[in-house]
């Protein structure tokens, strides 16, 4: 009974930090992917030849980005399920 407040505080920090860290990591990954789109567009913004090369790179990055986003969604969904199961399990 004496250590109950300390245990509650530590468990509360643990339960809050996991979803916050997952959400910040997912935001960072998606933000970086969108920044690559912007950088490719800015890099190939001058001239007709550069415009065509930029279009091809944009298309290739879009396909790659869609595959990565699906993989990230699966990984973060799995991590969320694992964290919820760990919080719900009885020892």
XYZ file of N, CA, C and O in Angstrom:
364
model
N 0.844 -1.195 0.000
C 0.000 0.000 0.000
C 0.881 1.248 0.000
O 0.512 2.265 -0.575
N 2.036 1.154 0.594
C 2.923 2.308 0.672
C 3.447 2.731 -0.705
O 3.599 3.915 -0.989
N 3.704 1.760 -1.576
C 4.263 2.058 -2.894
C 3.207 2.191 -3.976
O 3.544 2.307 -5.152
N 1.958 2.179 -3.639
C 0.872 2.271 -4.621
C 0.908 3.575 -5.429
O 0.778 3.523 -6.660
N 1.098 4.745 -4.829
C 1.163 5.968 -5.650
C 2.349 5.975 -6.626
O 2.209 6.405 -7.767
N 3.497 5.500 -6.199
C 4.663 5.458 -7.084
C 4.425 4.490 -8.239
O 4.758 4.786 -9.394
N 3.833 3.325 -7.939
C 3.537 2.343 -8.974
C 2.521 2.901 -9.966
O 2.650 2.721 -11.174
N 1.494 3.586 -9.466
C 0.493 4.181 -10.338
C 1.130 5.220 -11.257
O 0.848 5.264 -12.454
N 2.004 6.054 -10.726
C 2.656 7.086 -11.528
C 3.514 6.460 -12.627
O 3.468 6.891 -13.779
N 4.290 5.446 -12.300
C 5.155 4.796 -13.286
C 4.336 4.093 -14.369
O 4.663 4.154 -15.557
N 3.270 3.409 -13.983
C 2.420 2.749 -14.974
C 1.701 3.757 -15.851
O 1.533 3.540 -17.054
N 1.278 4.877 -15.262
C 0.596 5.907 -16.035
C 1.532 6.498 -17.092
O 1.153 6.672 -18.248
N 2.762 6.774 -16.709
C 3.747 7.301 -17.656
C 4.003 6.291 -18.763
O 4.081 6.644 -19.945
N 4.094 5.030 -18.420
C 4.333 3.989 -19.409
C 3.160 3.863 -20.382
O 3.359 3.743 -21.596
N 1.949 3.900 -19.872
C 0.779 3.741 -20.730
C 0.544 4.959 -21.617
O 0.020 4.829 -22.721
N 0.929 6.131 -21.162
C 0.745 7.335 -21.974
C 1.871 7.491 -22.996
O 1.639 7.932 -24.119
N 3.077 7.110 -22.643
C 4.217 7.341 -23.527
C 4.185 6.448 -24.768
O 4.666 6.868 -25.827
N 3.637 5.258 -24.691
C 3.620 4.366 -25.847
C 2.766 4.911 -26.983
O 3.251 4.989 -28.126
N 1.508 5.302 -26.770
C 0.744 5.867 -27.893
C 1.306 7.193 -28.405
O 1.273 7.458 -29.602
N 1.851 7.999 -27.510
C 2.430 9.278 -27.938
C 3.656 9.023 -28.817
O 3.820 9.644 -29.876
N 4.509 8.089 -28.427
C 5.694 7.805 -29.231
C 5.314 7.195 -30.570
O 5.914 7.515 -31.603
N 4.300 6.323 -30.587
C 3.843 5.753 -31.860
C 3.308 6.836 -32.778
O 3.613 6.857 -33.977
N 2.503 7.738 -32.246
C 1.912 8.768 -33.091
C 2.975 9.730 -33.611
O 2.921 10.141 -34.768
N 3.959 10.084 -32.791
C 5.011 10.989 -33.254
C 5.904 10.323 -34.300
O 6.319 10.967 -35.266
N 6.194 9.046 -34.128
C 6.999 8.343 -35.124
C 6.255 8.235 -36.442
O 6.840 8.428 -37.518
N 4.963 7.921 -36.402
C 4.178 7.816 -37.628
C 4.079 9.180 -38.317
O 4.216 9.278 -39.535
N 3.853 10.242 -37.539
C 3.803 11.581 -38.117
C 5.130 11.934 -38.779
O 5.164 12.477 -39.888
N 6.230 11.646 -38.122
C 7.544 11.943 -38.689
C 7.792 11.195 -39.987
O 8.325 11.757 -40.952
N 7.408 9.929 -40.031
C 7.605 9.139 -41.247
C 6.765 9.681 -42.399
O 7.241 9.792 -43.534
N 5.501 9.998 -42.140
C 4.637 10.510 -43.201
C 5.069 11.910 -43.635
O 5.030 12.239 -44.829
N 5.482 12.737 -42.712
C 5.947 14.080 -43.037
C 7.197 14.017 -43.906
O 7.341 14.790 -44.863
N 8.107 13.118 -43.598
C 9.326 12.983 -44.400
C 8.996 12.548 -45.823
O 9.601 13.039 -46.787
N 8.041 11.650 -45.980
C 7.635 11.226 -47.323
C 7.055 12.368 -48.132
O 7.339 12.520 -49.327
N 6.243 13.205 -47.503
C 5.676 14.350 -48.206
C 6.739 15.387 -48.529
O 6.668 16.055 -49.570
N 7.722 15.535 -47.669
C 8.804 16.480 -47.954
C 9.627 16.038 -49.161
O 10.113 16.869 -49.929
N 9.768 14.729 -49.357
C 10.471 14.230 -50.540
C 9.711 14.620 -51.803
O 10.317 15.013 -52.808
N 8.370 14.523 -51.786
C 7.571 14.973 -52.926
C 7.855 16.439 -53.243
O 8.043 16.823 -54.392
N 7.873 17.278 -52.226
C 8.099 18.707 -52.422
C 9.512 18.961 -52.947
O 9.711 19.774 -53.866
N 10.502 18.260 -52.405
C 11.879 18.459 -52.854
C 12.075 18.011 -54.295
O 12.796 18.669 -55.064
N 11.455 16.919 -54.701
C 11.555 16.478 -56.100
C 10.902 17.504 -57.009
O 11.432 17.842 -58.074
N 9.758 18.033 -56.609
C 9.076 19.037 -57.424
C 9.917 20.304 -57.549
O 9.990 20.905 -58.626
N 10.556 20.728 -56.471
C 11.385 21.931 -56.532
C 12.679 21.700 -57.317
O 13.159 22.592 -58.018
N 13.213 20.507 -57.207
C 14.468 20.207 -57.880
C 14.297 20.193 -59.394
O 15.162 20.651 -60.134
N 13.183 19.682 -59.874
C 12.949 19.547 -61.309
C 11.872 20.513 -61.795
O 11.004 20.147 -62.573
N 11.935 21.764 -61.371
C 10.886 22.709 -61.741
C 11.246 23.559 -62.949
O 10.411 24.293 -63.445
N 12.452 23.496 -63.473
C 12.840 24.358 -64.588
C 13.101 23.583 -65.859
O 13.832 22.609 -65.874
N 12.489 24.011 -66.950
C 12.744 23.417 -68.260
C 11.892 22.199 -68.551
O 11.375 21.532 -67.661
N 11.733 21.894 -69.847
C 10.865 20.791 -70.282
C 11.479 19.432 -69.985
O 10.792 18.507 -69.562
N 12.790 19.299 -70.207
C 13.447 18.012 -69.959
C 13.443 17.699 -68.472
O 13.163 16.564 -68.060
N 13.733 18.699 -67.671
C 13.704 18.495 -66.218
C 12.282 18.221 -65.737
O 12.079 17.462 -64.800
N 11.302 18.826 -66.403
C 9.909 18.597 -66.029
C 9.508 17.143 -66.253
O 8.852 16.530 -65.397
N 9.938 16.569 -67.363
C 9.616 15.159 -67.648
C 10.347 14.249 -66.667
O 9.765 13.291 -66.126
N 11.628 14.525 -66.412
C 12.385 13.715 -65.445
C 11.761 13.825 -64.058
O 11.670 12.836 -63.325
N 11.334 15.036 -63.687
C 10.675 15.215 -62.391
C 9.374 14.453 -62.304
O 9.039 13.888 -61.261
N 8.611 14.426 -63.403
C 7.352 13.669 -63.422
C 7.584 12.180 -63.228
O 6.843 11.509 -62.515
N 8.626 11.674 -63.886
C 8.950 10.243 -63.740
C 9.380 9.951 -62.302
O 8.947 8.953 -61.706
N 10.211 10.819 -61.729
C 10.628 10.607 -60.343
C 9.464 10.745 -59.369
O 9.374 9.992 -58.397
N 8.563 11.687 -59.634
C 7.378 11.838 -58.778
C 6.532 10.571 -58.818
O 6.038 10.106 -57.800
N 6.340 10.016 -60.017
C 5.539 8.796 -60.145
C 6.220 7.630 -59.417
O 5.556 6.880 -58.687
N 7.536 7.482 -59.604
C 8.254 6.387 -58.943
C 8.199 6.542 -57.425
O 7.979 5.560 -56.696
N 8.377 7.766 -56.944
C 8.319 7.988 -55.500
C 6.906 7.757 -54.969
O 6.733 7.252 -53.860
N 5.877 8.118 -55.743
C 4.491 7.915 -55.303
C 4.197 6.426 -55.128
O 3.580 6.020 -54.137
N 4.641 5.604 -56.074
C 4.429 4.153 -55.957
C 5.169 3.613 -54.735
O 4.609 2.851 -53.933
N 6.420 4.005 -54.577
C 7.212 3.569 -53.424
C 6.588 4.049 -52.124
O 6.500 3.294 -51.150
N 6.122 5.294 -52.113
C 5.529 5.880 -50.906
C 4.244 5.149 -50.514
O 3.995 4.918 -49.321
N 3.431 4.774 -51.486
C 2.191 4.041 -51.190
C 2.519 2.693 -50.553
O 1.876 2.279 -49.580
N 3.519 2.003 -51.070
C 3.908 0.714 -50.487
C 4.442 0.889 -49.066
O 4.112 0.106 -48.166
N 5.230 1.922 -48.851
C 5.788 2.171 -47.520
C 4.695 2.560 -46.536
O 4.696 2.120 -45.373
N 3.736 3.379 -46.974
C 2.645 3.786 -46.080
C 1.805 2.580 -45.663
O 1.414 2.460 -44.492
N 1.550 1.672 -46.580
C 0.808 0.456 -46.220
C 1.587 -0.386 -45.212
O 1.008 -0.905 -44.250
N 2.884 -0.506 -45.417
C 3.714 -1.265 -44.481
C 3.746 -0.592 -43.111
O 3.633 -1.263 -42.075
N 3.866 0.727 -43.079
C 3.872 1.440 -41.810
C 2.545 1.313 -41.092
O 2.499 1.156 -39.868
N 1.448 1.389 -41.831
C 0.133 1.235 -41.203
C 0.007 -0.143 -40.568
O -0.509 -0.271 -39.446
N 0.487 -1.171 -41.250
C 0.434 -2.519 -40.688
C 1.299 -2.636 -39.435
O 0.867 -3.189 -38.414
N 2.510 -2.088 -39.486
C 3.417 -2.186 -38.340
C 2.858 -1.435 -37.140
O 2.845 -1.948 -36.013
N 2.357 -0.218 -37.347
C 1.841 0.562 -36.226
C 0.551 -0.034 -35.679
O 0.288 0.031 -34.484
N -0.270 -0.637 -36.558
C -1.465 -1.328 -36.080
C -1.070 -2.518 -35.207
O -1.644 -2.733 -34.132
N -0.065 -3.280 -35.653
C 0.391 -4.429 -34.879
C 0.976 -3.983 -33.538
O 0.695 -4.599 -32.500
N 1.773 -2.917 -33.533
C 2.338 -2.428 -32.275
C 1.244 -1.944 -31.324
O 1.325 -2.170 -30.111
N 0.219 -1.300 -31.852
C -0.887 -0.856 -31.008
C -1.611 -2.038 -30.387
O -1.942 -2.021 -29.197
N -1.837 -3.075 -31.167
C -2.501 -4.274 -30.643
C -1.639 -4.930 -29.564
O -2.146 -5.347 -28.519
N -0.344 -4.999 -29.787
C 0.564 -5.592 -28.793
C 0.551 -4.781 -27.503
O 0.477 -5.332 -26.404
N 0.606 -3.440 -27.630
C 0.591 -2.589 -26.439
C -0.722 -2.719 -25.675
O -0.734 -2.762 -24.442
N -1.841 -2.784 -26.402
C -3.133 -2.942 -25.724
C -3.230 -4.299 -25.035
O -3.780 -4.402 -23.940
N -2.701 -5.330 -25.674
C -2.712 -6.655 -25.050
C -1.826 -6.681 -23.808
O -2.182 -7.286 -22.797
N -0.676 -6.007 -23.873
C 0.201 -5.961 -22.704
C -0.472 -5.209 -21.558
O -0.316 -5.561 -20.389
N -1.230 -4.164 -21.872
C -1.907 -3.388 -20.825
C -3.082 -4.163 -20.242
O -3.443 -3.980 -19.082
N -3.672 -5.038 -21.046
C -4.864 -5.763 -20.600
C -4.542 -7.080 -19.927
O -5.374 -7.630 -19.192
N -3.347 -7.619 -20.160
C -3.030 -8.946 -19.609
C -2.942 -8.925 -18.093
O -2.535 -7.941 -17.484
N -3.321 -10.034 -17.519
C -3.267 -10.193 -16.053
C -2.076 -11.061 -15.713
O -1.889 -12.142 -16.255
N -1.265 -10.606 -14.792
C -0.053 -11.360 -14.425
C -0.354 -12.290 -13.280
O -0.966 -12.012 -12.335
